[in-house]
């Protein structure tokens, strides 16, 4: 038996999962690390803590798995995307804290870019819109605020990397400065068509290309771990992908039109759009899913701000449920009602894009009970997912085949059945909900030849449950009509 170690470097914790060649988890370890909030809207991590927590859990998972290092075939890295680190090329010493994807400090730079009329240009080249999420303006902020950095960058003394590059650099002790196409496509510096750093954008932003990592396929040889890292062994690192793209791969969404939805605090949806990026002005992002050899897969990405968060609201603010899973029981016993909940706590994203929208509860009667509100809140997660999926279908002209689901709230059977009814498509829930780690395990395993091809992976997948639509179109129309009317009443609620 051979094994693959997946390093999953997330926003709040570092995790490591050891998989065997059947794709089953042998052991895992997890460690949280410090979140730094220096100012309202700013978020930082300590680069050394990202590394030390990641390597600690890697060693823990290996130890717990009890395997011989000789049997560890490969390592894969998946990571929080867009987070930006600059470090010294010679010493490997970080020059500032990691600026986390959530950090809003570079928003003024994005406003500047918009004012200069560059939004369409940047979207066409990178698939992204000027936003503080993406790495480019985080680099600009560092150049402007850390004395001497821009000059040192020009002199070739410093390097930039997203978290995957930082981990790879440290695993190889500075031998390899590289990233993969999926992470590169989140920087706003990467040309989606050419699959290379965009020289014009770099010039426009005055970012020297020398600081950027080499961009490689998601699956293939990146380098060997330095002998001191894992007791003398040199393990090949053969897979890298950003967390959402890794999840798309882990869900085996290999064909055009296949889509995954992760139901967490928010929802993250990615649709495989095939060999061409879909770039439209509707608020969805175009991104690279993966590249392996000659095969390139692009994806459309959309997100929902409040999904599982609305279930937390039922639990913590309203006190209607003891815990998130019990929402299922209440929803099942609620029966039909006309109650609609729109959890627009922080505005509404795609396809509405209204930051002034606020939440609302509609259709109350004297007979309305808390079960009805619980049920309507779960339903709101499915309605919002449907809105984004419909936009994806419209933008891409591709019809959704079926929806692969994962994330904490996908465990809710009521929610999944309602989603299937609403979409009139089957919903597939795998037994292993760790799609992100599984995805990069597959990429790394394929990269080292542990599995001959992707057909082999299909044989490893264990379905937990398939939810088939049980309602008819008329039912859907009535439901969607109520939802649409409720949303309309929430738009623009907060006065500008
Ligand atoms: P994240 O990665 O965003 O922290 P998770 O994938 O761990 O999220 O999922 C946690 C979210 O899912 C929480 O917001 C929680 O309220 C919700 N959740 C977890 N289990 C259930 C359930 N059985 N039914 C509905 N919501 C759930």
XYZ file of C-alpha atoms and ligand atoms in Angstrom:
523
model
C 0.000 0.000 0.000
C 1.235 3.510 -0.869
C 0.081 6.763 0.697
C -0.405 10.438 -0.124
C -0.160 13.248 2.408
C -2.500 16.171 1.723
C -1.536 19.464 3.361
C -4.635 21.640 3.694
C -3.527 25.106 4.761
C -6.799 26.914 5.557
C -7.724 30.368 6.811
C -8.154 29.451 10.463
C -6.271 26.173 10.754
C -3.595 24.026 9.165
C -4.575 20.418 8.551
C -2.883 17.331 7.221
C -4.652 14.189 6.023
C -2.987 10.925 5.155
C -4.765 8.956 2.417
C -4.140 5.423 1.265
C -4.252 4.455 -2.390
C -7.962 3.636 -2.093
C -8.548 7.310 -1.302
C -9.457 6.557 2.304
C -8.310 8.685 5.225
C -5.833 6.878 7.429
C -5.121 9.690 9.863
C -5.409 13.436 10.197
C -4.269 16.297 12.397
C -5.299 19.908 12.726
C -3.934 23.006 14.428
C -5.454 26.474 14.659
C -3.217 29.500 14.421
C -3.320 33.178 15.343
C -5.660 35.543 13.541
C -4.352 39.095 13.697
C -6.767 42.021 13.320
C -4.601 45.161 13.513
C -7.477 47.427 12.426
C -11.130 47.264 11.443
C -11.309 45.183 8.256
C -7.636 44.133 8.334
C -6.592 40.474 8.691
C -3.061 39.068 8.933
C -1.344 35.755 9.659
C 2.217 35.131 10.766
C 4.005 33.362 7.885
C 6.209 31.369 10.253
C 3.162 30.209 12.197
C 1.490 29.094 8.971
C 4.600 27.036 8.249
C 5.253 25.648 11.738
C 1.606 24.674 12.272
C 1.489 23.051 8.838
C 4.659 21.025 9.299
C 3.637 20.031 12.825
C 0.320 18.555 11.673
C 2.056 16.862 8.738
C 4.390 15.060 11.147
C 1.524 14.273 13.520
C -0.608 12.736 10.772
C 2.344 10.658 9.552
C 3.093 9.443 13.050
C -0.511 8.578 13.790
C -0.805 6.795 10.443
C 2.177 4.699 11.478
C 3.412 4.201 7.928
C 7.018 3.846 6.776
C 8.241 7.011 5.042
C 9.293 4.797 2.149
C 5.611 4.165 1.494
C 4.727 7.852 1.320
C 4.410 8.269 -2.443
C 3.696 11.988 -2.638
C 2.672 15.224 -0.944
C -0.016 17.600 -2.198
C -0.664 21.183 -1.093
C -4.026 22.937 -1.055
C -4.514 26.312 0.545
C -6.419 29.450 1.424
C -6.236 31.426 -1.787
C -5.075 34.986 -2.581
C -3.313 35.468 0.779
C -0.083 37.317 0.054
C 3.424 36.829 1.463
C 6.675 38.567 0.507
C 9.992 37.138 1.685
C 13.732 37.560 1.267
C 15.105 35.465 -1.578
C 18.399 34.805 0.229
C 17.341 34.249 3.821
C 13.730 33.109 3.321
C 12.726 35.565 6.030
C 9.214 37.091 5.578
C 9.192 40.871 5.139
C 5.763 41.419 6.659
C 2.854 39.363 7.967
C 0.769 37.459 5.419
C -2.051 39.707 4.217
C -5.093 37.450 4.290
C -7.649 37.257 1.467
C -10.346 38.715 3.744
C -8.264 41.846 4.434
C -9.783 45.026 3.024
C -6.757 47.337 3.436
C -6.057 47.600 -0.278
C -9.626 48.622 -1.205
C -8.518 52.214 -2.057
C -6.150 50.792 -4.718
C -9.106 48.964 -6.257
C -11.155 52.157 -6.289
C -8.285 53.831 -8.149
C -8.219 51.064 -10.752
C -11.973 51.360 -11.215
C -11.750 55.140 -11.539
C -9.118 54.746 -14.232
C -11.668 52.671 -16.171
C -9.656 49.456 -15.902
C -12.424 47.167 -14.635
C -13.315 45.682 -18.037
C -9.665 45.326 -19.052
C -8.788 43.476 -15.847
C -11.869 41.263 -16.079
C -11.125 40.289 -19.666
C -7.501 39.468 -18.881
C -7.854 37.814 -15.460
C -11.524 36.835 -15.067
C -11.597 38.835 -11.811
C -12.862 42.264 -10.835
C -10.725 44.829 -8.988
C -11.250 43.813 -5.379
C -9.090 43.780 -2.280
C -9.510 39.962 -2.080
C -7.006 39.334 -4.829
C -3.234 39.423 -4.310
C -2.262 42.212 -6.745
C -3.321 45.215 -4.685
C -2.051 43.584 -1.484
C 1.425 43.590 -3.075
C 0.991 47.269 -3.984
C 0.068 48.093 -0.392
C 3.218 46.343 0.867
C 5.388 48.176 -1.677
C 3.991 51.518 -0.544
C 4.089 50.926 3.194
C 7.249 48.947 3.906
C 10.268 51.186 3.281
C 12.597 49.997 0.552
C 10.468 47.055 -0.590
C 9.761 48.280 -4.106
C 13.473 48.949 -4.708
C 14.452 45.580 -3.270
C 11.839 43.942 -5.492
C 13.333 45.620 -8.548
C 16.792 44.475 -7.487
C 15.525 40.882 -7.400
C 16.123 40.522 -3.665
C 12.604 39.548 -2.633
C 9.970 37.110 -3.784
C 6.176 36.946 -3.685
C 4.061 33.907 -3.106
C 0.573 32.794 -2.185
C 0.449 30.299 0.680
C 1.092 27.276 -1.560
C 4.376 28.851 -2.733
C 5.375 29.660 0.839
C 4.819 26.061 1.945
C 6.578 24.686 -1.157
C 9.561 27.009 -0.617
C 9.927 25.843 2.978
C 9.409 22.147 2.197
C 12.239 22.401 -0.341
C 14.315 24.806 1.810
C 14.272 27.520 -0.822
C 15.042 25.219 -3.764
C 11.723 25.805 -5.534
C 9.795 29.053 -6.032
C 6.699 27.965 -7.897
C 2.914 27.976 -7.812
C 0.169 26.269 -9.801
C -2.232 27.750 -12.348
C -5.252 27.675 -10.022
C -3.533 29.759 -7.337
C -1.953 32.040 -9.941
C -5.410 32.765 -11.361
C -6.441 34.389 -8.041
C -3.744 37.061 -8.027
C -5.281 39.381 -10.675
C -1.866 39.249 -12.392
C -2.451 36.086 -14.424
C -3.671 36.045 -17.998
C -6.442 33.457 -18.281
C -6.047 32.887 -22.026
C -2.252 32.787 -22.207
C -1.940 30.975 -18.884
C 1.014 33.188 -17.988
C 1.735 36.286 -15.912
C 0.256 39.246 -17.775
C 3.118 41.593 -18.715
C 0.825 44.560 -19.382
C -0.858 44.306 -15.998
C 2.515 43.975 -14.282
C 3.714 47.104 -16.063
C 0.532 48.978 -15.257
C 0.828 48.161 -11.560
C 4.611 48.524 -11.548
C 5.189 45.037 -10.149
C 8.513 43.483 -11.285
C 8.003 40.029 -12.766
C 11.162 38.736 -11.013
C 9.289 38.473 -7.715
C 6.658 36.095 -9.105
C 6.828 32.313 -8.795
C 7.088 30.039 -11.801
C 3.605 28.783 -12.755
C 3.163 25.042 -13.235
C 0.445 22.446 -13.809
C -1.610 21.361 -10.786
C -0.416 17.791 -11.091
C 3.230 16.944 -11.728
C 6.633 17.243 -10.134
C 7.207 20.427 -8.098
C 10.232 19.321 -6.084
C 11.504 17.053 -3.305
C 11.205 17.782 0.393
C 14.538 18.713 1.974
C 15.992 15.685 3.850
C 15.830 17.498 7.210
C 12.048 17.917 7.005
C 10.954 14.273 7.260
C 13.808 12.386 8.917
C 16.103 12.043 5.937
C 13.461 11.037 3.394
C 12.956 13.075 0.235
C 9.284 13.001 -0.666
C 8.096 14.288 -4.053
C 5.606 17.163 -3.995
C 3.406 16.471 -7.005
C 0.121 18.333 -6.607
C -0.942 21.909 -5.813
C -4.335 23.612 -6.107
C -6.277 26.390 -4.385
C -8.870 25.062 -1.931
C -12.027 25.589 -4.025
C -10.450 24.230 -7.200
C -9.108 21.240 -5.288
C -12.647 20.574 -4.046
C -13.971 20.688 -7.638
C -11.372 18.070 -8.573
C -12.009 16.036 -5.432
C -15.700 15.907 -6.356
C -14.635 14.457 -9.729
C -16.273 17.314 -11.659
C -14.201 16.437 -14.734
C -16.838 17.130 -17.399
C -18.117 20.456 -18.630
C -21.244 21.485 -16.713
C -20.392 19.528 -13.583
C -20.686 21.713 -10.507
C -19.914 21.514 -6.828
C -21.445 23.523 -4.021
C -19.814 23.704 -0.606
C -22.384 24.499 2.087
C -20.379 26.111 4.897
C -20.774 29.434 6.703
C -21.251 30.776 3.187
C -21.589 28.749 -0.007
C -18.848 28.365 -2.609
C -19.974 27.184 -6.011
C -17.753 26.218 -8.925
C -18.860 25.016 -12.336
C -16.523 23.291 -14.780
C -16.921 25.349 -17.975
C -14.494 23.325 -20.066
C -11.578 24.533 -22.180
C -12.666 28.181 -22.448
C -13.063 30.768 -19.701
C -16.534 32.308 -19.412
C -16.080 36.022 -18.842
C -19.300 37.978 -18.374
C -20.241 41.106 -16.533
C -22.677 39.456 -14.126
C -20.538 39.299 -11.028
C -19.402 35.690 -11.305
C -15.655 35.134 -11.487
C -13.828 33.190 -14.170
C -10.937 31.182 -12.869
C -8.687 28.250 -13.689
C -10.001 24.959 -12.358
C -6.840 23.030 -13.147
C -4.298 22.319 -15.844
C -2.791 18.881 -16.273
C -0.567 18.424 -19.306
C -2.524 19.559 -22.365
C -5.815 19.619 -20.546
C -7.045 22.924 -19.206
C -10.277 23.256 -17.278
C -11.758 26.662 -16.517
C -14.424 27.295 -13.921
C -17.065 29.851 -13.044
C -17.147 30.750 -9.380
C -19.930 32.274 -7.340
C -20.514 32.614 -3.643
C -23.271 33.255 -1.135
C -22.441 35.315 1.948
C -24.922 33.827 4.415
C -25.756 30.125 4.271
C -24.797 28.087 7.359
C -24.471 31.477 9.058
C -28.282 31.735 8.924
C -28.526 28.417 10.774
C -26.165 29.810 13.406
C -28.507 32.806 13.648
C -31.435 30.461 14.379
C -29.338 28.866 17.113
C -27.528 31.836 18.671
C -29.711 34.902 18.166
C -33.200 33.385 18.043
C -32.528 30.393 20.277
C -34.881 28.276 18.117
C -32.594 25.245 17.866
C -30.124 23.535 20.203
C -27.596 22.880 17.465
C -27.317 23.156 13.678
C -28.221 19.502 12.901
C -31.528 19.713 14.829
C -32.796 22.223 12.234
C -33.471 19.185 10.034
C -35.908 17.646 12.498
C -37.908 20.874 12.904
C -38.030 21.484 9.148
C -39.295 17.939 8.530
C -42.180 18.359 10.972
C -43.134 21.914 9.963
C -45.553 21.138 7.130
C -46.362 23.623 4.363
C -46.547 27.339 5.129
C -46.123 30.518 3.115
C -43.283 31.766 5.308
C -40.166 33.018 3.501
C -36.935 34.072 5.207
C -34.364 36.117 3.273
C -31.096 36.090 5.274
C -29.628 39.176 3.604
C -27.827 40.098 6.822
C -24.927 41.730 4.990
C -26.583 42.511 1.675
C -27.091 40.178 -1.268
C -24.466 38.929 -3.740
C -24.987 37.327 -7.153
C -27.246 37.889 -9.022
C -28.591 40.890 -7.062
C -25.380 42.674 -5.968
C -27.117 44.897 -3.465
C -25.037 45.781 -0.420
C -28.010 47.772 0.901
C -30.381 44.800 1.014
C -31.256 43.566 4.509
C -32.948 40.431 5.749
C -36.683 39.932 6.039
C -39.348 37.449 7.140
C -42.490 37.330 4.999
C -45.838 35.605 4.845
C -46.441 35.365 8.595
C -49.928 34.430 9.765
C -51.420 33.917 13.235
C -50.583 30.223 12.843
C -46.881 30.684 12.019
C -44.594 28.747 14.329
C -40.876 28.596 14.897
C -40.676 25.379 12.846
C -41.900 27.352 9.838
C -39.131 29.895 10.305
C -36.517 27.176 10.712
C -37.722 25.454 7.572
C -37.826 28.728 5.625
C -34.281 29.548 6.745
C -32.961 26.227 5.426
C -34.937 26.793 2.238
C -33.283 30.201 1.821
C -29.891 28.478 1.470
C -31.237 26.414 -1.416
C -32.979 29.402 -3.048
C -29.779 31.449 -2.987
C -27.818 28.509 -4.436
C -30.403 28.186 -7.197
C -30.075 31.893 -8.031
C -26.306 31.563 -8.463
C -26.576 28.298 -10.406
C -29.090 29.806 -12.800
C -26.738 32.716 -13.401
C -23.915 30.254 -14.096
C -26.078 28.416 -16.622
C -27.071 31.677 -18.271
C -23.503 33.044 -18.454
C -21.999 29.809 -19.729
C -24.855 28.523 -21.854
C -24.092 25.175 -20.235
C -26.789 23.178 -18.533
C -26.101 21.912 -15.056
C -25.804 18.130 -15.054
C -26.024 17.440 -11.395
C -24.791 19.061 -8.246
C -22.024 17.597 -6.085
C -22.275 18.807 -2.524
C -20.027 19.009 0.503
C -19.442 21.250 3.546
C -21.010 21.141 7.024
C -24.589 21.986 6.065
C -24.692 19.397 3.252
C -25.272 16.854 6.026
C -28.816 18.255 6.305
C -31.141 15.839 4.462
C -34.074 18.241 4.372
C -31.914 20.930 2.777
C -30.475 18.538 0.182
C -33.890 17.131 -0.801
C -35.309 20.657 -1.077
C -32.302 21.658 -3.224
C -32.908 18.704 -5.569
C -36.602 19.602 -5.842
C -35.855 23.245 -6.515
C -33.185 22.570 -9.162
C -35.009 19.569 -10.647
C -31.573 17.919 -10.788
C -29.966 15.126 -8.825
C -27.773 16.032 -5.850
C -24.818 13.776 -5.086
C -23.415 13.674 -1.573
C -20.193 11.671 -1.162
C -19.353 9.761 2.005
C -16.097 11.614 2.348
C -16.986 15.302 2.652
C -13.288 16.298 2.702
C -13.345 17.194 -0.995
C -10.559 19.769 -0.745
C -7.958 17.459 0.778
C -9.149 14.579 -1.381
C -8.803 16.722 -4.504
C -5.166 17.549 -3.889
C -4.493 13.971 -2.810
C -5.778 12.895 -6.255
C -3.711 15.554 -8.047
C -0.555 14.528 -6.182
C -1.244 10.804 -6.646
C -1.827 11.238 -10.376
C 1.315 13.374 -10.526
C 3.443 10.559 -9.149
C 1.703 7.814 -11.119
C 0.016 6.232 -8.104
C -3.187 6.124 -10.158
C -2.865 5.549 -13.877
C -5.650 7.913 -14.840
C -8.836 9.558 -13.637
C -10.980 6.563 -14.485
C -9.266 4.874 -11.553
C -10.441 7.673 -9.242
C -14.069 7.173 -10.216
C -13.800 3.669 -8.846
C -12.710 5.018 -5.451
C -15.620 7.355 -4.876
C -18.168 6.218 -2.342
C -21.570 7.861 -2.647
C -23.366 8.503 0.605
C -26.689 9.472 -0.880
C -28.260 10.739 -4.080
C -31.243 13.087 -3.739
C -33.584 12.956 -6.731
C -36.217 15.593 -7.466
C -39.629 14.555 -6.131
C -41.684 17.658 -6.904
C -43.027 18.924 -10.215
C -42.356 22.145 -12.102
C -45.538 23.801 -10.894
C -44.475 23.359 -7.310
C -41.075 24.891 -8.160
C -42.684 27.866 -9.900
C -44.883 28.627 -6.923
C -41.991 28.369 -4.477
C -39.654 30.483 -6.598
C -42.342 33.113 -7.107
C -42.687 33.539 -3.335
C -38.905 33.763 -2.930
C -38.534 36.314 -5.745
C -41.239 38.510 -4.277
C -39.645 38.353 -0.849
C -36.200 39.246 -2.223
C -37.602 42.228 -4.099
C -38.901 43.619 -0.829
C -35.467 43.325 0.814
C -33.490 45.142 -1.881
C -32.255 48.637 -1.076
C -33.622 48.443 2.464
C -30.714 50.186 4.158
C -30.693 53.814 3.167
C -27.660 54.871 1.153
P -16.870 26.543 7.396
O -15.822 25.730 6.691
O -17.385 27.718 6.627
O -16.523 26.893 8.809
P -18.381 24.051 7.662
O -18.283 23.357 6.366
O -17.613 23.535 8.818
O -18.155 25.621 7.488
O -19.936 24.089 8.065
C -20.381 24.770 9.202
C -21.662 25.538 8.897
O -22.682 24.626 8.523
C -22.172 26.290 10.111
O -22.575 27.573 9.709
C -23.368 25.478 10.611
O -24.387 26.327 11.082
C -23.823 24.744 9.368
N -24.271 23.368 9.660
C -23.547 22.355 10.146
N -24.285 21.219 10.249
C -25.520 21.531 9.794
C -26.741 20.805 9.610
N -26.830 19.510 9.913
N -27.801 21.473 9.117
C -27.715 22.779 8.774
N -26.594 23.501 8.914
C -25.511 22.900 9.404
